[in-house]
mmCIF file of C-alpha atoms in Angstrom:
data_model
loop_
_atom_site.group_PDB
_atom_site.id
_atom_site.type_symbol
_atom_site.label_atom_id
_atom_site.label_comp_id
_atom_site.label_asym_id
_atom_site.label_seq_id
_atom_site.Cartn_x
_atom_site.Cartn_y
_atom_site.Cartn_z
ATOM 1 C CA UNK K 87 -42.725 133.245 -0.197
ATOM 2 C CA UNK K 88 -44.897 130.616 1.208
ATOM 3 C CA UNK K 89 -47.627 130.541 -0.845
ATOM 4 C CA UNK K 90 -46.236 129.408 -3.728
ATOM 5 C CA UNK K 91 -45.157 126.382 -1.786
ATOM 6 C CA UNK K 92 -47.364 123.250 -1.024
ATOM 7 C CA UNK K 93 -49.365 123.869 1.978
ATOM 8 C CA UNK K 94 -48.266 123.412 5.148
ATOM 9 C CA UNK K 95 -51.394 122.545 7.874
ATOM 10 C CA UNK K 96 -48.567 123.071 11.004
ATOM 11 C CA UNK K 97 -47.908 126.530 10.319
ATOM 12 C CA UNK K 98 -50.536 129.296 10.578
ATOM 13 C CA UNK K 99 -51.215 133.085 10.501
ATOM 14 C CA UNK K 100 -53.733 133.613 13.367
ATOM 15 C CA UNK K 101 -52.460 130.399 16.646
ATOM 16 C CA UNK K 102 -55.979 128.463 16.392
ATOM 17 C CA UNK K 103 -54.948 126.853 19.740
ATOM 18 C CA UNK K 104 -57.809 128.852 21.500
ATOM 19 C CA UNK K 105 -60.274 127.041 19.313
ATOM 20 C CA UNK K 106 -59.931 123.415 19.066
ATOM 21 C CA UNK K 107 -59.357 123.026 23.271
ATOM 22 C CA UNK K 108 -62.302 120.603 24.194
ATOM 23 C CA UNK K 109 -62.681 118.749 28.257
ATOM 24 C CA UNK K 110 -65.436 115.826 28.918
ATOM 25 C CA UNK K 111 -66.923 116.714 32.854
ATOM 26 C CA UNK K 112 -66.406 114.249 34.272
ATOM 27 C CA UNK K 113 -68.681 114.215 37.570
ATOM 28 C CA UNK K 114 -71.488 117.195 37.961
ATOM 29 C CA UNK K 115 -72.117 119.298 40.928
ATOM 30 C CA UNK K 116 -75.121 116.876 42.463
ATOM 31 C CA UNK K 117 -72.842 113.733 41.785
ATOM 32 C CA UNK K 118 -70.530 115.544 44.024
ATOM 33 C CA UNK K 119 -73.071 116.625 46.459
ATOM 34 C CA UNK K 120 -74.708 113.594 46.792
ATOM 35 C CA UNK K 121 -70.867 112.282 47.479
ATOM 36 C CA UNK K 122 -70.593 114.442 50.327
ATOM 37 C CA UNK K 123 -73.808 113.258 52.509
ATOM 38 C CA UNK K 124 -72.773 109.902 51.480
ATOM 39 C CA UNK K 125 -69.538 110.640 53.305
ATOM 40 C CA UNK K 126 -71.079 112.863 56.259
ATOM 41 C CA UNK K 127 -73.227 109.384 57.253
ATOM 42 C CA UNK K 128 -71.406 107.416 57.460
ATOM 43 C CA UNK K 129 -71.371 105.261 60.336
ATOM 44 C CA UNK K 130 -68.505 105.426 62.435
ATOM 45 C CA UNK K 131 -67.431 104.484 65.855
ATOM 46 C CA UNK K 132 -66.460 106.756 67.365
ATOM 47 C CA UNK K 133 -66.645 110.727 67.970
ATOM 48 C CA UNK K 134 -62.281 111.207 66.214
ATOM 49 C CA UNK K 135 -63.562 109.379 63.235
ATOM 50 C CA UNK K 136 -67.327 111.626 62.676
ATOM 51 C CA UNK K 137 -64.575 113.972 62.814
ATOM 52 C CA UNK K 138 -62.636 112.514 60.012
ATOM 53 C CA UNK K 139 -65.384 111.741 57.631
ATOM 54 C CA UNK K 140 -67.909 115.530 58.095
ATOM 55 C CA UNK K 141 -63.309 117.075 57.228
ATOM 56 C CA UNK K 142 -62.862 114.410 54.258
ATOM 57 C CA UNK K 143 -66.707 115.236 52.513
ATOM 58 C CA UNK K 144 -66.374 119.027 53.301
ATOM 59 C CA UNK K 145 -62.403 119.379 51.980
ATOM 60 C CA UNK K 146 -64.199 116.739 48.810
ATOM 61 C CA UNK K 147 -67.490 118.620 48.261
ATOM 62 C CA UNK K 148 -64.551 122.274 47.643
ATOM 63 C CA UNK K 149 -62.449 119.742 45.752
ATOM 64 C CA UNK K 150 -64.637 119.493 42.984
ATOM 65 C CA UNK K 151 -66.730 122.313 43.174
ATOM 66 C CA UNK K 152 -63.120 123.811 42.236
ATOM 67 C CA UNK K 153 -63.107 121.351 39.534
ATOM 68 C CA UNK K 154 -66.590 121.526 38.638
ATOM 69 C CA UNK K 155 -65.023 125.345 37.764
ATOM 70 C CA UNK K 156 -61.702 124.568 35.817
ATOM 71 C CA UNK K 157 -64.523 122.821 34.041
ATOM 72 C CA UNK K 158 -66.452 124.979 32.838
ATOM 73 C CA UNK K 159 -64.215 127.414 32.233
ATOM 74 C CA UNK K 160 -61.913 125.588 29.716
ATOM 75 C CA UNK K 161 -65.875 124.949 28.180
ATOM 76 C CA UNK K 162 -65.582 129.027 27.459
ATOM 77 C CA UNK K 163 -62.203 129.292 25.787
ATOM 78 C CA UNK K 164 -64.011 126.895 23.444
ATOM 79 C CA UNK K 165 -65.255 129.015 21.792
ATOM 80 C CA UNK K 166 -63.765 131.534 19.673
ATOM 81 C CA UNK K 167 -63.047 134.967 21.827
ATOM 82 C CA UNK K 168 -60.132 136.718 19.418
ATOM 83 C CA UNK K 169 -60.629 138.259 17.120
ATOM 84 C CA UNK K 170 -57.900 137.096 15.043
ATOM 85 C CA UNK K 171 -60.541 133.135 15.784
ATOM 86 C CA UNK K 172 -63.183 135.123 15.053
ATOM 87 C CA UNK K 173 -61.800 135.237 11.648
ATOM 88 C CA UNK K 174 -61.276 132.057 11.070
ATOM 89 C CA UNK K 175 -64.956 130.526 12.091
ATOM 90 C CA UNK K 176 -66.195 133.514 10.042
ATOM 91 C CA UNK K 177 -64.086 132.664 6.626
ATOM 92 C CA UNK K 178 -64.970 129.136 6.956
ATOM 93 C CA UNK K 179 -68.507 128.629 4.743
ATOM 94 C CA UNK K 180 -68.319 132.929 3.159
ATOM 95 C CA UNK K 181 -68.465 131.702 -0.656
ATOM 96 C CA UNK K 182 -72.419 131.151 0.051
ATOM 97 C CA UNK K 183 -72.611 134.080 2.166
ATOM 98 C CA UNK K 184 -74.083 137.203 0.622
ATOM 99 C CA UNK K 185 -72.536 140.547 -0.868
ATOM 100 C CA UNK K 186 -72.874 142.185 2.414
ATOM 101 C CA UNK K 187 -70.955 139.609 4.643
ATOM 102 C CA UNK K 188 -68.302 139.241 2.161
ATOM 103 C CA UNK K 189 -66.378 142.841 2.456
ATOM 104 C CA UNK K 190 -67.166 142.730 5.733
ATOM 105 C CA UNK K 191 -65.755 139.552 6.553
ATOM 106 C CA UNK K 192 -62.653 141.271 3.755
ATOM 107 C CA UNK K 193 -62.594 144.159 5.449
ATOM 108 C CA UNK K 194 -61.851 142.900 8.891
ATOM 109 C CA UNK K 195 -59.436 140.459 7.398
ATOM 110 C CA UNK K 196 -57.323 143.388 5.702
ATOM 111 C CA UNK K 197 -57.718 145.774 8.697
ATOM 112 C CA UNK K 198 -56.717 143.549 10.284
ATOM 113 C CA UNK K 199 -53.297 142.972 8.193
ATOM 114 C CA UNK K 200 -52.501 146.530 7.944
ATOM 115 C CA UNK K 201 -52.601 146.455 11.937
ATOM 116 C CA UNK K 202 -50.477 143.386 11.851
ATOM 117 C CA UNK K 203 -47.393 145.310 9.344
ATOM 118 C CA UNK K 204 -48.967 148.981 11.779
ATOM 119 C CA UNK K 205 -44.977 148.980 13.084
ATOM 120 C CA UNK K 206 -43.121 148.270 10.231
ATOM 121 C CA UNK K 207 -45.404 150.863 7.818
ATOM 122 C CA UNK K 208 -44.319 153.441 10.682
ATOM 123 C CA UNK K 209 -40.596 152.828 10.219
ATOM 124 C CA UNK K 210 -40.377 153.838 7.011
ATOM 125 C CA UNK K 211 -42.210 156.514 7.291
ATOM 126 C CA UNK K 212 -40.255 157.763 9.345
ATOM 127 C CA UNK K 213 -37.367 156.710 6.843
ATOM 128 C CA UNK K 214 -38.559 158.757 4.011
ATOM 129 C CA UNK K 215 -40.018 161.824 6.668
ATOM 130 C CA UNK K 216 -36.867 164.177 4.989
ATOM 131 C CA UNK K 217 -37.251 163.289 1.759
ATOM 132 C CA UNK K 218 -39.251 164.981 -1.337
ATOM 133 C CA UNK K 219 -42.392 163.036 -2.306
ATOM 134 C CA UNK K 220 -42.601 161.720 1.803
ATOM 135 C CA UNK K 221 -46.059 163.463 1.519
ATOM 136 C CA UNK K 222 -46.950 162.097 -1.214
ATOM 137 C CA UNK K 223 -46.302 158.916 -0.715
ATOM 138 C CA UNK K 224 -46.907 158.818 2.803
ATOM 139 C CA UNK K 225 -50.771 160.230 1.707
ATOM 140 C CA UNK K 226 -51.297 157.271 -0.588
ATOM 141 C CA UNK K 227 -50.628 154.737 1.596
ATOM 142 C CA UNK K 228 -53.244 156.062 4.354
ATOM 143 C CA UNK K 229 -55.814 155.653 1.612
ATOM 144 C CA UNK K 230 -54.921 152.524 0.822
ATOM 145 C CA UNK K 231 -55.141 151.395 4.450
ATOM 146 C CA UNK K 232 -57.745 153.118 5.319
ATOM 147 C CA UNK K 233 -59.752 151.484 2.096
ATOM 148 C CA UNK K 234 -62.951 150.525 2.994
ATOM 149 C CA UNK K 235 -65.093 147.178 0.506
ATOM 150 C CA UNK K 236 -67.925 147.940 0.431
ATOM 151 C CA UNK K 237 -70.885 144.470 -0.891
ATOM 152 C CA UNK K 238 -70.987 146.925 -4.948
ATOM 153 C CA UNK K 239 -67.469 144.962 -4.852
ATOM 154 C CA UNK K 240 -68.310 142.239 -5.529
ATOM 155 C CA UNK K 241 -70.786 139.815 -7.300
ATOM 156 C CA UNK K 242 -74.046 139.531 -6.176
ATOM 157 C CA UNK K 243 -75.757 136.514 -8.164
ATOM 158 C CA UNK K 244 -78.970 138.053 -9.108
ATOM 159 C CA UNK K 245 -81.178 135.090 -9.702
ATOM 160 C CA UNK K 246 -82.668 133.835 -6.830
ATOM 161 C CA UNK K 247 -81.631 130.051 -5.535
ATOM 162 C CA UNK K 248 -81.646 128.124 -2.097
ATOM 163 C CA UNK K 249 -79.183 126.353 -0.389
ATOM 164 C CA UNK K 250 -79.108 123.505 -2.116
ATOM 165 C CA UNK K 251 -78.334 125.049 -5.795
ATOM 166 C CA UNK K 252 -76.365 128.047 -4.190
ATOM 167 C CA UNK K 253 -73.775 124.466 -2.956
ATOM 168 C CA UNK K 254 -74.259 123.176 -6.535
ATOM 169 C CA UNK K 255 -72.416 126.128 -7.600
ATOM 170 C CA UNK K 256 -69.778 126.419 -5.703
ATOM 171 C CA UNK K 257 -68.694 122.449 -6.261
ATOM 172 C CA UNK K 258 -66.919 123.301 -9.492
ATOM 173 C CA UNK K 259 -65.709 126.364 -10.513
ATOM 174 C CA UNK K 260 -66.323 125.111 -14.624
ATOM 175 C CA UNK K 261 -70.272 125.152 -12.198
ATOM 176 C CA UNK K 262 -69.211 128.785 -10.713
ATOM 177 C CA UNK K 263 -67.817 130.210 -13.631
ATOM 178 C CA UNK K 264 -71.795 129.396 -15.465
ATOM 179 C CA UNK K 265 -72.870 132.574 -12.779
ATOM 180 C CA UNK K 266 -75.833 134.513 -14.692
ATOM 181 C CA UNK K 267 -73.005 137.901 -15.586
ATOM 182 C CA UNK K 268 -69.875 136.635 -13.174
ATOM 183 C CA UNK K 269 -68.094 136.208 -16.607
ATOM 184 C CA UNK K 270 -68.375 139.730 -18.035
ATOM 185 C CA UNK K 271 -67.886 139.066 -21.820
ATOM 186 C CA UNK K 272 -67.137 135.268 -23.294
ATOM 187 C CA UNK K 273 -66.100 136.382 -26.430
ATOM 188 C CA UNK K 274 -63.748 139.342 -25.403
ATOM 189 C CA UNK K 275 -62.154 136.602 -22.985
ATOM 190 C CA UNK K 276 -61.689 133.555 -26.095
ATOM 191 C CA UNK K 277 -59.613 136.745 -27.688
ATOM 192 C CA UNK K 278 -57.956 138.214 -24.394
ATOM 193 C CA UNK K 279 -54.866 141.375 -26.090
ATOM 194 C CA UNK K 280 -53.656 142.734 -23.255
ATOM 195 C CA UNK K 281 -50.729 141.436 -21.890
ATOM 196 C CA UNK K 282 -49.192 141.860 -17.639
ATOM 197 C CA UNK K 283 -53.158 142.192 -17.786
ATOM 198 C CA UNK K 284 -55.363 139.051 -17.549
ATOM 199 C CA UNK K 285 -59.448 138.983 -17.655
ATOM 200 C CA UNK K 286 -60.168 136.609 -14.452
ATOM 201 C CA UNK K 287 -57.820 136.416 -11.479
ATOM 202 C CA UNK K 288 -58.653 133.269 -9.467
ATOM 203 C CA UNK K 289 -56.018 132.752 -6.209
ATOM 204 C CA UNK K 290 -55.740 130.236 -3.770
ATOM 205 C CA UNK K 291 -54.305 129.014 -1.030
ATOM 206 C CA UNK K 292 -51.257 126.490 -3.040
ATOM 207 C CA UNK K 293 -50.319 125.650 -5.891
ATOM 208 C CA UNK K 294 -51.318 121.890 -6.116
ATOM 209 C CA UNK K 295 -54.803 123.910 -4.820
ATOM 210 C CA UNK K 296 -54.166 125.961 -8.417
ATOM 211 C CA UNK K 297 -53.377 122.350 -11.141
ATOM 212 C CA UNK K 298 -57.261 121.163 -9.271
ATOM 213 C CA UNK K 299 -58.957 123.919 -10.232
ATOM 214 C CA UNK K 300 -56.400 124.092 -13.445
ATOM 215 C CA UNK K 301 -58.300 120.711 -14.502
ATOM 216 C CA UNK K 302 -61.957 122.347 -13.698
ATOM 217 C CA UNK K 303 -61.072 125.088 -16.500
ATOM 218 C CA UNK K 304 -60.755 122.344 -19.101
ATOM 219 C CA UNK K 305 -63.796 123.046 -20.844
ATOM 220 C CA UNK K 306 -63.573 126.404 -21.434
ATOM 221 C CA UNK K 307 -60.679 125.667 -23.554
ATOM 222 C CA UNK K 308 -58.800 128.510 -23.246
ATOM 223 C CA UNK K 309 -54.914 128.350 -21.524
ATOM 224 C CA UNK K 310 -54.954 129.513 -18.499
ATOM 225 C CA UNK K 311 -51.007 130.975 -16.946
ATOM 226 C CA UNK K 312 -49.813 129.574 -14.469
ATOM 227 C CA UNK K 313 -48.534 131.793 -11.860
ATOM 228 C CA UNK K 314 -47.686 129.818 -9.132
ATOM 229 C CA UNK K 315 -44.118 127.534 -8.292
ATOM 230 C CA UNK K 316 -44.886 123.695 -8.951
ATOM 231 C CA UNK K 317 -44.275 124.789 -12.248
ATOM 232 C CA UNK K 318 -42.390 127.365 -14.204
ATOM 233 C CA UNK K 319 -39.932 129.832 -12.463
ATOM 234 C CA UNK K 320 -41.238 133.764 -11.540
ATOM 235 C CA UNK K 321 -38.346 134.497 -15.263
ATOM 236 C CA UNK K 322 -40.874 131.823 -17.232
ATOM 237 C CA UNK K 323 -43.868 133.267 -15.575
ATOM 238 C CA UNK K 324 -42.551 136.946 -16.458
ATOM 239 C CA UNK K 325 -41.305 136.368 -20.246
ATOM 240 C CA UNK K 326 -45.155 134.581 -20.281
ATOM 241 C CA UNK K 327 -47.175 137.734 -19.219
ATOM 242 C CA UNK K 328 -44.943 140.396 -21.440
ATOM 243 C CA UNK K 329 -45.670 138.348 -24.289
ATOM 244 C CA UNK K 330 -42.102 137.702 -24.538
ATOM 245 C CA UNK K 331 -40.721 133.522 -24.361
ATOM 246 C CA UNK K 332 -42.246 131.064 -21.739
ATOM 247 C CA UNK K 333 -39.553 129.165 -21.609
ATOM 248 C CA UNK K 334 -39.813 124.770 -22.186
ATOM 249 C CA UNK K 335 -41.948 124.654 -19.055
ATOM 250 C CA UNK K 336 -44.204 127.458 -19.826
ATOM 251 C CA UNK K 337 -47.261 124.960 -20.298
ATOM 252 C CA UNK K 338 -50.202 125.735 -22.871
ATOM 253 C CA UNK K 339 -49.054 129.174 -25.693
ATOM 254 C CA UNK K 340 -51.442 131.543 -24.634
ATOM 255 C CA UNK K 341 -53.019 133.305 -27.579
ATOM 256 C CA UNK K 342 -51.154 134.755 -30.526
ATOM 257 C CA UNK K 343 -51.973 138.476 -30.692
ATOM 258 C CA UNK K 344 -50.757 141.329 -33.575
ATOM 259 C CA UNK K 345 -48.480 143.756 -31.084
ATOM 260 C CA UNK K 346 -48.728 142.184 -28.635
ATOM 261 C CA UNK K 347 -47.494 138.913 -28.210
ATOM 262 C CA UNK K 348 -49.068 135.823 -25.790
ATOM 263 C CA UNK K 349 -52.543 137.405 -24.158
ATOM 264 C CA UNK K 350 -54.048 135.133 -21.457
ATOM 265 C CA UNK K 351 -57.476 135.391 -20.240
ATOM 266 C CA UNK K 352 -57.654 133.692 -17.707
ATOM 267 C CA UNK K 353 -54.191 133.175 -14.567
ATOM 268 C CA UNK K 354 -54.340 130.856 -11.219
ATOM 269 C CA UNK K 355 -52.365 131.612 -9.048
ATOM 270 C CA UNK K 356 -50.854 132.199 -5.400
ATOM 271 C CA UNK K 357 -51.201 135.123 -3.491
ATOM 272 C CA UNK K 358 -46.783 134.814 -2.759
ATOM 273 C CA UNK K 359 -45.992 133.985 -6.488
ATOM 274 C CA UNK K 360 -48.566 136.788 -7.911
ATOM 275 C CA UNK K 361 -47.542 139.600 -5.155
ATOM 276 C CA UNK K 362 -43.904 138.564 -6.243
ATOM 277 C CA UNK K 363 -45.316 139.085 -10.632
ATOM 278 C CA UNK K 364 -46.696 142.661 -9.566
ATOM 279 C CA UNK K 365 -43.818 143.540 -7.432
ATOM 280 C CA UNK K 366 -40.981 142.223 -10.302
ATOM 281 C CA UNK K 367 -39.274 145.202 -12.744
ATOM 282 C CA UNK K 368 -42.180 148.430 -10.824
ATOM 283 C CA UNK K 369 -38.602 149.674 -9.530
ATOM 284 C CA UNK K 370 -38.433 150.132 -13.058
ATOM 285 C CA UNK K 371 -39.075 153.735 -14.771
ATOM 286 C CA UNK K 372 -42.837 152.869 -15.310
ATOM 287 C CA UNK K 373 -42.691 151.636 -11.916
ATOM 288 C CA UNK K 374 -45.538 148.631 -13.689
ATOM 289 C CA UNK K 375 -44.404 145.066 -12.664
ATOM 290 C CA UNK K 376 -44.601 142.128 -14.830
ATOM 291 C CA UNK K 377 -48.165 141.897 -13.713
ATOM 292 C CA UNK K 378 -50.328 144.047 -13.624
ATOM 293 C CA UNK K 379 -54.623 144.373 -12.903
ATOM 294 C CA UNK K 380 -55.234 147.593 -15.105
ATOM 295 C CA UNK K 381 -56.923 145.618 -17.245
ATOM 296 C CA UNK K 382 -57.656 143.001 -15.394
ATOM 297 C CA UNK K 383 -62.518 142.753 -15.364
ATOM 298 C CA UNK K 384 -62.933 139.934 -11.801
ATOM 299 C CA UNK K 385 -60.654 138.417 -9.108
ATOM 300 C CA UNK K 386 -61.597 135.354 -8.135
ATOM 301 C CA UNK K 387 -60.953 134.256 -3.920
ATOM 302 C CA UNK K 388 -60.990 130.339 -3.867
ATOM 303 C CA UNK K 389 -62.087 130.186 0.337
ATOM 304 C CA UNK K 390 -61.363 126.112 -0.667
ATOM 305 C CA UNK K 391 -60.623 124.989 3.332
ATOM 306 C CA UNK K 392 -57.172 122.504 3.807
ATOM 307 C CA UNK K 393 -57.853 119.678 6.672
ATOM 308 C CA UNK K 394 -57.585 122.464 9.276
ATOM 309 C CA UNK K 395 -60.638 124.174 7.828
ATOM 310 C CA UNK K 396 -58.793 127.064 7.221
ATOM 311 C CA UNK K 397 -58.538 129.404 3.520
ATOM 312 C CA UNK K 398 -56.847 131.311 1.584
ATOM 313 C CA UNK K 399 -57.130 133.838 4.174
ATOM 314 C CA UNK K 400 -56.913 132.852 7.357
ATOM 315 C CA UNK K 401 -53.435 130.296 6.244
ATOM 316 C CA UNK K 402 -50.146 132.130 7.832
ATOM 317 C CA UNK K 403 -48.800 131.139 4.324
ATOM 318 C CA UNK K 404 -51.207 133.324 3.252
ATOM 319 C CA UNK K 405 -53.056 136.186 4.800
ATOM 320 C CA UNK K 406 -50.480 138.769 4.818
ATOM 321 C CA UNK K 407 -48.994 137.786 0.669
ATOM 322 C CA UNK K 408 -52.726 138.375 -0.139
ATOM 323 C CA UNK K 409 -53.688 141.084 1.822
ATOM 324 C CA UNK K 410 -50.461 142.454 0.420
ATOM 325 C CA UNK K 411 -52.034 141.847 -2.880
ATOM 326 C CA UNK K 412 -54.745 142.975 -2.662
ATOM 327 C CA UNK K 413 -52.950 146.563 -1.281
ATOM 328 C CA UNK K 414 -50.272 147.192 -3.252
ATOM 329 C CA UNK K 415 -52.334 145.976 -6.627
ATOM 330 C CA UNK K 416 -56.051 145.292 -6.140
ATOM 331 C CA UNK K 417 -57.618 148.442 -3.631
ATOM 332 C CA UNK K 418 -56.292 151.372 -6.467
ATOM 333 C CA UNK K 419 -58.138 149.607 -9.264
ATOM 334 C CA UNK K 420 -61.451 149.477 -7.558
ATOM 335 C CA UNK K 421 -60.896 152.914 -6.925
ATOM 336 C CA UNK K 422 -59.765 153.791 -10.212
ATOM 337 C CA UNK K 423 -62.369 151.401 -12.291
ATOM 338 C CA UNK K 424 -65.108 151.386 -10.489
ATOM 339 C CA UNK K 425 -67.950 148.846 -11.481
ATOM 340 C CA UNK K 426 -65.341 147.592 -13.794
ATOM 341 C CA UNK K 427 -63.424 145.274 -11.821
ATOM 342 C CA UNK K 428 -64.985 142.771 -9.152
ATOM 343 C CA UNK K 429 -64.453 140.967 -6.245
ATOM 344 C CA UNK K 430 -66.026 137.135 -6.310
ATOM 345 C CA UNK K 431 -65.856 134.691 -3.778
ATOM 346 C CA UNK K 432 -66.345 130.281 -3.833
#
């Protein structure tokens, strides 16, 4: 999936053409009137020349006025107008805002993604219409689609900080994780005993960014599950999450726990690979995938901007997969476990 690979700067979920257009004005309306006046009073030796000068001046004034209107229209197009461009604009720096703004932004992204896939959802409902479990599945689907992200779903810093301190706290993941009450329990994190479900799950836009964030986690001195495509296959990651052998490219070995295999307290991944692992094996008897969020307590969404100002929430390769991950794995946990699981925007 696109989110598993390095982020592409050329392919985006939303069309940004109308957001980046800028046109410089070459003249003003005052210049036009000045030009017209000069043209009218130009000395002429014959009546024909005077008439020609007036006609040319009138035509020039009309052309310049028309050009000015076109420039103004082009300038107006430079501001974010469509819903998708407004989302892109709002997503820049959203991690610095409070839970109210974050829940509104994230909810908008979620409803926008659901709306884009509504046609395929309707087709699926039609196919299941005659099935016995159709009503139940349809109701569950509707509930997931109508879910509203609330401020209490997001982490709120209890300490009042100024803009400079806020920027410093978001300068690196190591600083961010030191925020008060962000990590529910450092003791439980270091002795995590649940397979399939890391205590902290970090979601970002590319494998390269995953590697960068993993380096910033070294201060914890804990193994980190690599849940992206650059270094490990899906099979190796499934084995790692389920407590089996992590394979040759498994990276650091997780903490051995008797009866539950190797357990990872922290996982870092891209939306595409996380979604693949969430769905892997979910068609079995228990309908549970290799990745489960039933014990996860903190989901950190990295809002790092790429070279063109896109984040994991707005980049074409990751936006839809992130919202699918929310719908299929996170929303149900937010409803069931209430205050026991939080979202945090970094």
